[in-house]
């Protein structure tokens, strides 16, 4: 039987993030991708757009779950991204009630970057997001999100390998089986990930590009999920996802008008080739 993944996150209609990233990337990996939008936004909330519309779909989630159970719909994997506070419990309910035996849970705690929570999240929200990390097979926080999940100060770039490994161990203690910590750098021209399985550490680094684009975290997590479901090891999936993000950024650098996201679509042939 082919594998089926459910991704639960918002739809930002414009902005190359969340479900508009997850669906095409994971589908390109050859994985049947079901979606459950928690909300619909006109555009993403990062600087550049002056405002946005927001329509909450939380009330639909229990109804959808009820219908799926009646139709005997289930999933081999779950991948969560940007969620509102009210959507944490319904998402847990869906994962608990529609999982096939051995189903994977992949959690991107998409809530913060550059030392700050995203617009609309309060200081108590990370405690709710941490509930999704309990029992997750993989969590994929950036350094800011890791800091909020652990309730520790964000240190910016002032850290060493010992610090990174302590953060990973503490995230593992939250209940996650594997930690993929993104945005790790020990050299100014390198950027990468730390992979911790509860016992050993692995690292993978790519070239650091002079760009900071919205949605690259979603691109990374989506490619990781797709590669993992295709049978890649955690380190292989983490490495491939990092390379795919770099390719996506490279396709965007020469277009100064494309400030709102990364042109991941141009890099999909690279992703498919690597998976083959």
Short mmCIF file of C-alpha atoms in Angstrom, two decimals:
data_model
loop_
_atom_site.label_atom_id
_atom_site.label_comp_id
_atom_site.label_asym_id
_atom_site.label_seq_id
_atom_site.Cartn_x
_atom_site.Cartn_y
_atom_site.Cartn_z
CA UNK A 1 0.00 0.00 0.00
CA UNK A 2 1.29 3.47 -0.89
CA UNK A 3 2.03 5.74 2.04
CA UNK A 4 -0.34 8.59 2.86
CA UNK A 5 0.71 11.64 4.86
CA UNK A 6 -1.57 14.23 6.46
CA UNK A 7 -0.22 17.73 6.95
CA UNK A 8 -2.04 20.09 9.31
CA UNK A 9 -1.23 23.80 9.07
CA UNK A 10 -2.58 27.05 7.69
CA UNK A 11 -3.11 28.16 4.12
CA UNK A 12 -1.44 31.49 3.42
CA UNK A 13 -2.88 32.08 -0.02
CA UNK A 14 0.10 34.20 -1.10
CA UNK A 15 3.59 33.98 0.28
CA UNK A 16 5.06 30.54 -0.51
CA UNK A 17 4.73 29.01 2.94
CA UNK A 18 2.69 26.52 4.96
CA UNK A 19 0.31 24.37 2.90
CA UNK A 20 1.14 26.04 -0.43
CA UNK A 21 4.67 24.71 0.15
CA UNK A 22 3.93 21.39 1.87
CA UNK A 23 1.47 20.00 -0.66
CA UNK A 24 3.57 20.40 -3.83
CA UNK A 25 6.88 19.42 -2.23
CA UNK A 26 5.69 16.27 -0.48
CA UNK A 27 3.65 15.29 -3.54
CA UNK A 28 6.77 15.75 -5.69
CA UNK A 29 8.47 13.23 -3.39
CA UNK A 30 5.90 10.67 -4.54
CA UNK A 31 3.91 10.63 -1.30
CA UNK A 32 0.11 10.91 -1.27
CA UNK A 33 -0.46 14.14 0.62
CA UNK A 34 -3.71 14.92 2.41
CA UNK A 35 -4.20 18.38 3.88
CA UNK A 36 -6.12 19.84 6.79
CA UNK A 37 -6.07 23.66 6.89
CA UNK A 38 -6.43 25.13 10.36
CA UNK A 39 -6.95 28.61 8.99
CA UNK A 40 -6.92 30.63 5.77
CA UNK A 41 -4.90 33.83 5.49
CA UNK A 42 -4.80 36.20 2.54
CA UNK A 43 -0.99 36.29 2.84
CA UNK A 44 1.63 35.45 5.42
CA UNK A 45 2.27 37.65 8.46
CA UNK A 46 5.97 38.42 8.00
CA UNK A 47 7.22 41.98 7.39
CA UNK A 48 6.61 43.20 3.88
CA UNK A 49 2.85 42.80 3.89
CA UNK A 50 1.08 45.60 5.76
CA UNK A 51 -1.82 43.44 6.97
CA UNK A 52 -3.67 40.18 6.33
CA UNK A 53 -7.05 38.53 6.61
CA UNK A 54 -7.50 35.51 8.87
CA UNK A 55 -10.32 32.96 8.92
CA UNK A 56 -10.20 30.37 11.71
CA UNK A 57 -11.22 26.81 10.73
CA UNK A 58 -10.74 25.23 14.16
CA UNK A 59 -14.45 24.39 14.46
CA UNK A 60 -14.24 22.32 11.27
CA UNK A 61 -11.48 20.04 12.58
CA UNK A 62 -13.66 17.79 14.84
CA UNK A 63 -16.25 17.53 12.06
CA UNK A 64 -13.60 16.44 9.57
CA UNK A 65 -12.23 13.90 12.06
CA UNK A 66 -15.72 12.48 12.57
CA UNK A 67 -16.21 12.08 8.83
CA UNK A 68 -12.78 10.50 8.35
CA UNK A 69 -13.53 7.95 11.06
CA UNK A 70 -16.83 7.07 9.42
CA UNK A 71 -15.02 6.67 6.08
CA UNK A 72 -12.19 4.65 7.68
CA UNK A 73 -9.57 7.13 6.45
CA UNK A 74 -6.18 6.80 8.10
CA UNK A 75 -2.57 7.88 7.62
CA UNK A 76 1.01 6.61 7.71
CA UNK A 77 2.44 9.94 8.84
CA UNK A 78 1.46 13.34 10.20
CA UNK A 79 3.33 16.58 9.63
CA UNK A 80 2.25 19.67 11.53
CA UNK A 81 3.28 23.27 10.93
CA UNK A 82 1.79 26.65 11.82
CA UNK A 83 -1.14 26.12 14.19
CA UNK A 84 -3.24 28.32 16.45
CA UNK A 85 -3.50 27.59 20.17
CA UNK A 86 -7.03 26.23 19.78
CA UNK A 87 -5.84 23.75 17.14
CA UNK A 88 -3.29 21.84 19.23
CA UNK A 89 -5.79 19.51 20.93
CA UNK A 90 -7.86 18.84 17.78
CA UNK A 91 -4.61 17.99 15.97
CA UNK A 92 -3.61 15.57 18.73
CA UNK A 93 -7.07 14.00 18.54
CA UNK A 94 -6.72 13.51 14.79
CA UNK A 95 -3.28 11.93 15.14
CA UNK A 96 -4.47 9.61 17.89
CA UNK A 97 -7.58 8.46 16.07
CA UNK A 98 -6.51 8.17 12.41
CA UNK A 99 -3.01 6.69 12.70
CA UNK A 100 -2.12 3.50 10.92
CA UNK A 101 0.13 1.13 12.93
CA UNK A 102 3.57 2.69 13.31
CA UNK A 103 2.50 6.08 11.93
CA UNK A 104 5.15 8.79 12.16
CA UNK A 105 4.60 12.17 13.79
CA UNK A 106 6.70 15.01 12.39
CA UNK A 107 6.30 18.35 14.20
CA UNK A 108 7.61 21.64 12.90
CA UNK A 109 6.88 23.99 15.84
CA UNK A 110 6.42 26.91 13.47
CA UNK A 111 5.98 29.86 15.79
CA UNK A 112 9.11 32.03 15.94
CA UNK A 113 12.29 33.23 14.27
CA UNK A 114 15.11 35.69 14.93
CA UNK A 115 14.41 35.71 18.66
CA UNK A 116 10.71 36.63 18.39
CA UNK A 117 7.36 34.85 18.28
CA UNK A 118 5.29 35.30 15.13
CA UNK A 119 2.55 37.89 15.17
CA UNK A 120 -0.55 36.65 16.99
CA UNK A 121 1.24 34.29 19.41
CA UNK A 122 1.53 35.17 23.11
CA UNK A 123 4.21 34.12 25.58
CA UNK A 124 2.19 31.11 26.76
CA UNK A 125 1.79 29.61 23.30
CA UNK A 126 5.11 27.66 23.31
CA UNK A 127 3.78 25.58 26.23
CA UNK A 128 0.90 24.48 24.01
CA UNK A 129 3.19 23.76 21.08
CA UNK A 130 5.38 21.68 23.40
CA UNK A 131 2.41 19.32 23.88
CA UNK A 132 2.74 18.32 20.23
CA UNK A 133 6.39 17.45 20.81
CA UNK A 134 5.55 14.80 23.42
CA UNK A 135 5.73 11.49 21.61
CA UNK A 136 6.66 13.07 18.28
CA UNK A 137 9.02 10.98 16.18
CA UNK A 138 10.74 14.08 14.81
CA UNK A 139 10.66 17.74 15.79
CA UNK A 140 12.26 20.38 13.58
CA UNK A 141 12.66 23.64 15.51
CA UNK A 142 14.98 26.49 14.62
CA UNK A 143 17.10 27.96 17.40
CA UNK A 144 14.48 30.56 18.32
CA UNK A 145 11.73 27.96 18.55
CA UNK A 146 13.98 25.68 20.58
CA UNK A 147 14.56 28.51 23.04
CA UNK A 148 10.84 29.15 23.45
CA UNK A 149 10.05 25.45 23.80
CA UNK A 150 12.65 25.15 26.57
CA UNK A 151 11.88 28.49 28.23
CA UNK A 152 15.47 29.71 27.93
CA UNK A 153 16.88 33.00 26.59
CA UNK A 154 17.61 33.21 22.87
CA UNK A 155 21.37 33.58 22.48
CA UNK A 156 21.50 34.56 18.83
CA UNK A 157 24.77 33.43 17.24
CA UNK A 158 26.65 33.37 20.55
CA UNK A 159 26.95 29.62 21.11
CA UNK A 160 29.24 26.65 20.63
CA UNK A 161 28.79 22.95 19.92
CA UNK A 162 28.33 22.12 23.59
CA UNK A 163 25.41 24.54 23.75
CA UNK A 164 23.76 23.06 20.66
CA UNK A 165 24.05 19.54 22.01
CA UNK A 166 22.61 20.55 25.38
CA UNK A 167 19.65 22.16 23.61
CA UNK A 168 19.08 18.98 21.61
CA UNK A 169 19.25 16.81 24.72
CA UNK A 170 16.79 19.07 26.54
CA UNK A 171 14.40 18.99 23.57
CA UNK A 172 14.64 15.21 23.59
CA UNK A 173 13.66 15.27 27.26
CA UNK A 174 10.44 17.08 26.29
CA UNK A 175 9.36 13.77 24.77
CA UNK A 176 10.55 13.96 21.16
CA UNK A 177 12.26 10.82 19.88
CA UNK A 178 14.47 12.64 17.35
CA UNK A 179 15.53 16.29 17.19
CA UNK A 180 16.41 18.03 13.92
CA UNK A 181 17.69 21.46 15.02
CA UNK A 182 17.92 23.87 12.09
CA UNK A 183 19.88 27.07 11.57
CA UNK A 184 23.02 25.76 13.31
CA UNK A 185 26.33 27.43 12.46
CA UNK A 186 29.86 27.14 13.82
CA UNK A 187 31.51 28.96 10.88
CA UNK A 188 30.33 32.26 9.41
CA UNK A 189 30.07 30.89 5.86
CA UNK A 190 28.32 27.63 6.80
CA UNK A 191 24.75 26.92 7.92
CA UNK A 192 23.22 23.59 8.74
CA UNK A 193 21.41 21.19 11.04
CA UNK A 194 22.09 19.07 14.09
CA UNK A 195 20.46 15.62 14.14
CA UNK A 196 20.05 13.93 17.52
CA UNK A 197 18.40 10.54 18.06
CA UNK A 198 18.65 10.48 21.83
CA UNK A 199 22.08 8.87 21.80
CA UNK A 200 24.27 10.24 19.00
CA UNK A 201 24.72 13.50 17.11
CA UNK A 202 25.20 14.10 13.40
CA UNK A 203 25.70 17.40 11.61
CA UNK A 204 25.28 18.59 8.05
CA UNK A 205 26.27 22.01 6.72
CA UNK A 206 25.70 23.88 3.46
CA UNK A 207 27.00 27.19 2.21
CA UNK A 208 25.43 30.21 3.91
CA UNK A 209 23.78 32.47 1.35
CA UNK A 210 23.39 36.21 1.86
CA UNK A 211 19.60 36.11 2.04
CA UNK A 212 16.84 35.72 4.60
CA UNK A 213 13.61 34.61 2.96
CA UNK A 214 10.25 33.81 4.48
CA UNK A 215 9.03 30.23 4.21
CA UNK A 216 12.40 28.46 4.03
CA UNK A 217 11.60 26.63 7.27
CA UNK A 218 8.43 25.24 5.68
CA UNK A 219 10.38 24.26 2.57
CA UNK A 220 12.90 22.46 4.75
CA UNK A 221 10.37 20.58 6.88
CA UNK A 222 8.30 19.57 3.85
CA UNK A 223 11.31 18.21 1.99
CA UNK A 224 12.46 16.40 5.13
CA UNK A 225 9.05 14.77 5.58
CA UNK A 226 8.84 13.74 1.94
CA UNK A 227 12.36 12.30 1.86
CA UNK A 228 11.82 10.44 5.13
CA UNK A 229 8.63 8.83 3.82
CA UNK A 230 10.55 7.83 0.69
CA UNK A 231 12.84 5.73 2.87
CA UNK A 232 15.75 8.08 3.45
CA UNK A 233 17.47 7.92 6.83
CA UNK A 234 16.94 10.89 9.18
CA UNK A 235 20.41 12.26 8.34
CA UNK A 236 19.90 11.74 4.61
CA UNK A 237 16.50 13.45 4.75
CA UNK A 238 17.89 16.32 6.84
CA UNK A 239 20.81 16.78 4.45
CA UNK A 240 18.70 16.62 1.29
CA UNK A 241 16.22 19.12 2.74
CA UNK A 242 19.07 21.54 3.52
CA UNK A 243 20.43 21.27 -0.02
CA UNK A 244 16.95 21.80 -1.46
CA UNK A 245 16.52 25.00 0.55
CA UNK A 246 19.84 26.30 -0.78
CA UNK A 247 18.76 25.52 -4.35
CA UNK A 248 15.43 27.29 -3.76
CA UNK A 249 17.18 30.39 -2.45
CA UNK A 250 19.63 30.44 -5.36
CA UNK A 251 16.70 30.56 -7.78
CA UNK A 252 15.40 33.63 -5.93
CA UNK A 253 18.49 35.77 -5.36
CA UNK A 254 18.46 37.50 -8.76
CA UNK A 255 14.83 38.64 -8.45
CA UNK A 256 14.68 41.60 -6.07
CA UNK A 257 10.92 41.91 -6.53
CA UNK A 258 10.41 38.42 -5.11
CA UNK A 259 10.85 39.41 -1.45
CA UNK A 260 7.98 37.39 0.05
CA UNK A 261 9.33 33.83 -0.28
CA UNK A 262 11.75 31.45 -2.01
CA UNK A 263 11.19 30.05 -5.50
CA UNK A 264 11.11 26.43 -4.40
CA UNK A 265 9.12 25.48 -7.50
CA UNK A 266 12.20 26.08 -9.66
CA UNK A 267 14.18 23.65 -7.48
CA UNK A 268 11.68 20.77 -7.50
CA UNK A 269 13.46 19.02 -10.43
CA UNK A 270 16.61 19.01 -8.26
CA UNK A 271 14.66 17.43 -5.40
CA UNK A 272 13.17 14.72 -7.62
CA UNK A 273 16.57 13.96 -9.13
CA UNK A 274 18.17 13.60 -5.69
CA UNK A 275 15.39 11.27 -4.54
CA UNK A 276 15.89 9.11 -7.63
#
